[in-house]
Coordinates of C-alpha atoms in Angstrom, one line a residue:
M1 CA -3.5 12.8 6.1
T2 CA -6.0 14.6 3.9
M3 CA -8.5 12.7 1.8
P4 CA -11.7 13.6 -0.1
A5 CA -15.0 12.5 1.5
T6 CA -15.8 10.1 -1.3
K7 CA -16.9 6.5 -1.3
V8 CA -13.8 5.5 -3.4
A9 CA -11.5 7.2 -0.9
R10 CA -13.3 5.6 2.0
H11 CA -13.0 2.2 0.4
Q12 CA -9.3 2.7 -0.2
R13 CA -8.8 3.7 3.4
I14 CA -10.7 0.7 4.7
I15 CA -8.5 -1.6 2.6
E16 CA -5.3 0.2 3.9
L17 CA -6.5 -0.2 7.5
V18 CA -7.4 -3.9 7.2
R19 CA -4.1 -4.6 5.5
R20 CA -2.1 -2.7 8.1
E21 CA -3.5 -4.1 11.3
P22 CA -5.8 -6.8 12.5
V23 CA -9.3 -5.4 12.7
S24 CA -11.7 -7.7 14.4
S25 CA -15.0 -5.7 14.5
Q26 CA -16.9 -3.1 12.6
A27 CA -16.8 -0.9 15.8
Q28 CA -13.0 -1.1 15.7
L29 CA -12.9 -0.2 12.0
S30 CA -15.3 2.6 12.5
S31 CA -13.1 4.0 15.3
L32 CA -10.0 3.8 13.1
L33 CA -11.8 5.6 10.3
A34 CA -13.0 8.3 12.7
T35 CA -9.4 8.9 13.7
D36 CA -8.9 9.8 10.0
G37 CA -11.9 12.1 10.1
I38 CA -14.2 9.6 8.3
V39 CA -17.4 9.2 10.2
V40 CA -19.7 6.4 8.9
T41 CA -22.8 4.7 10.2
Q42 CA -22.7 1.0 10.9
A43 CA -25.0 0.4 7.9
T44 CA -22.7 2.2 5.6
L45 CA -19.6 0.4 6.9
S46 CA -21.4 -2.9 6.6
R47 CA -22.3 -2.1 3.0
D48 CA -18.7 -0.9 2.3
L49 CA -17.2 -4.2 3.6
D50 CA -19.7 -6.2 1.5
E51 CA -18.8 -4.2 -1.6
L52 CA -15.1 -4.7 -1.0
G53 CA -15.7 -8.5 -0.6
A54 CA -14.2 -8.3 2.9
S55 CA -14.7 -11.4 5.1
K56 CA -13.6 -12.5 8.5
V57 CA -10.8 -15.0 8.6
T58 CA -9.3 -16.8 11.5
T59 CA -5.7 -16.1 12.3
H60 CA -3.2 -18.6 13.7
D61 CA -2.6 -16.5 16.8
G62 CA -5.9 -14.8 17.7
P63 CA -9.4 -13.8 16.9
A64 CA -11.0 -13.6 13.4
V65 CA -10.1 -10.4 11.5
Y66 CA -11.3 -8.7 8.4
A67 CA -9.4 -9.4 5.1
V68 CA -10.1 -8.2 1.6
P69 CA -9.6 -10.6 -1.4
A70 CA -6.5 -8.7 -2.7
D71 CA -4.7 -9.4 0.7
G72 CA -4.0 -13.0 -0.1
A73 CA -3.3 -13.6 3.6
A74 CA -5.0 -13.4 6.9
S75 CA -2.6 -11.1 8.7
A76 CA -1.0 -7.8 7.9
S77 CA 2.5 -9.2 8.2
S78 CA 1.8 -12.0 5.8
A79 CA 0.3 -9.6 3.3
D80 CA 3.4 -7.3 3.7
E81 CA 5.7 -10.3 3.0
S82 CA 3.9 -11.3 -0.2
S83 CA 3.7 -7.7 -1.4
T84 CA 7.4 -7.1 -0.8
A85 CA 8.2 -10.3 -2.7
R86 CA 6.0 -9.0 -5.5
L87 CA 7.7 -5.6 -5.5
A88 CA 11.1 -7.3 -5.6
R89 CA 10.0 -9.4 -8.6
I90 CA 8.6 -6.4 -10.4
A91 CA 11.6 -4.2 -9.6
E92 CA 14.0 -6.8 -10.9
E93 CA 12.1 -6.8 -14.2
L94 CA 11.4 -3.0 -14.5
V95 CA 14.0 -0.9 -12.7
V96 CA 16.5 0.6 -15.1
R97 CA 17.9 3.4 -12.9
V98 CA 17.3 4.9 -9.4
D99 CA 18.3 8.4 -8.3
H100 CA 17.4 10.5 -5.2
S101 CA 17.5 13.9 -3.6
A102 CA 16.2 14.8 -0.2
N103 CA 12.7 13.2 0.0
I104 CA 12.4 12.4 -3.7
V105 CA 13.3 9.2 -5.5
V106 CA 13.2 9.0 -9.3
V107 CA 13.0 5.5 -10.8
R108 CA 13.4 4.9 -14.6
T109 CA 11.6 2.0 -16.2
P110 CA 11.2 0.8 -19.7
P111 CA 8.6 2.7 -21.7
G112 CA 5.1 2.0 -20.6
A113 CA 6.0 0.4 -17.3
A114 CA 6.1 3.3 -14.9
Q115 CA 2.4 3.1 -13.8
F116 CA 2.6 -0.6 -13.1
F117 CA 5.8 -0.2 -11.0
A118 CA 4.3 2.9 -9.2
S119 CA 1.2 0.8 -8.2
A120 CA 3.4 -1.9 -6.8
V121 CA 5.3 0.7 -4.7
D122 CA 2.0 2.3 -3.5
H123 CA 0.9 -1.1 -2.2
T124 CA 4.2 -2.0 -0.5
L125 CA 6.1 1.0 0.8
R126 CA 3.1 2.5 2.7
S127 CA 5.0 3.6 5.8
T128 CA 7.9 5.3 4.0
V129 CA 6.4 6.6 0.8
I130 CA 3.6 9.2 0.8
G131 CA 2.8 8.7 -2.8
T132 CA 4.0 8.2 -6.4
V133 CA 3.5 9.9 -9.7
A134 CA 4.1 7.9 -12.8
G135 CA 4.7 9.0 -16.4
D136 CA 5.5 6.6 -19.2
D137 CA 9.0 5.6 -18.2
T138 CA 9.6 7.6 -15.0
V139 CA 8.2 7.2 -11.4
L140 CA 8.6 10.0 -8.9
L141 CA 8.3 8.8 -5.2
V142 CA 7.9 11.2 -2.4
T143 CA 9.1 9.9 1.0
R144 CA 7.5 10.8 4.3
D145 CA 10.9 11.6 5.9
P146 CA 12.4 14.9 4.6
D147 CA 15.7 13.1 4.1
G148 CA 14.3 9.7 3.2
G149 CA 15.1 9.6 -0.5
A150 CA 18.5 7.9 0.0
S151 CA 17.1 5.1 2.2
V152 CA 14.1 4.4 -0.1
A153 CA 16.4 4.4 -3.2
D154 CA 18.8 2.0 -1.4
E155 CA 15.8 -0.2 -0.4
L156 CA 14.6 -0.4 -4.0
L157 CA 18.1 -1.2 -5.3
A158 CA 18.5 -3.9 -2.6
L159 CA 15.3 -5.5 -3.7
V160 CA 16.6 -5.7 -7.3
E161 CA 20.1 -6.9 -6.3
N162 CA 18.9 -9.6 -3.8
R163 CA 16.8 -11.3 -6.5
R164 CA 19.8 -11.6 -8.9

């Protein structure tokens, strides 16, 4: 993964890490960031967590872990479940057509809805989609797997069809 050495990029990576796995200490978070090539002091990390509104929450099966307000849940699996349900609701309302080729998926939406849909995908399909590009009524998704377009397209269509 390549990311710029900016505060905004660092904040986004902290949010992604806290959502993906239980992080119980600043030392653990610092180590995870260092794995990505982001080296921060304890003071900077503490300030970042404060600016993000992160707090420690007690989980039902273990130690207290960091959570950010947008999570809406104390554990990564709960956050993933709620974001998947949100994506399904948004997909049902906005997906007009889905097509794919190799590692690319093209999703058509009503005019003006593509960026909203792309943001929902960015926050839900983190492990299978590298990123999205949104225009006015078209979203381009690039999958991590070189042949992953078909499975991601099927996953999006299943979200829409399961809600009807």
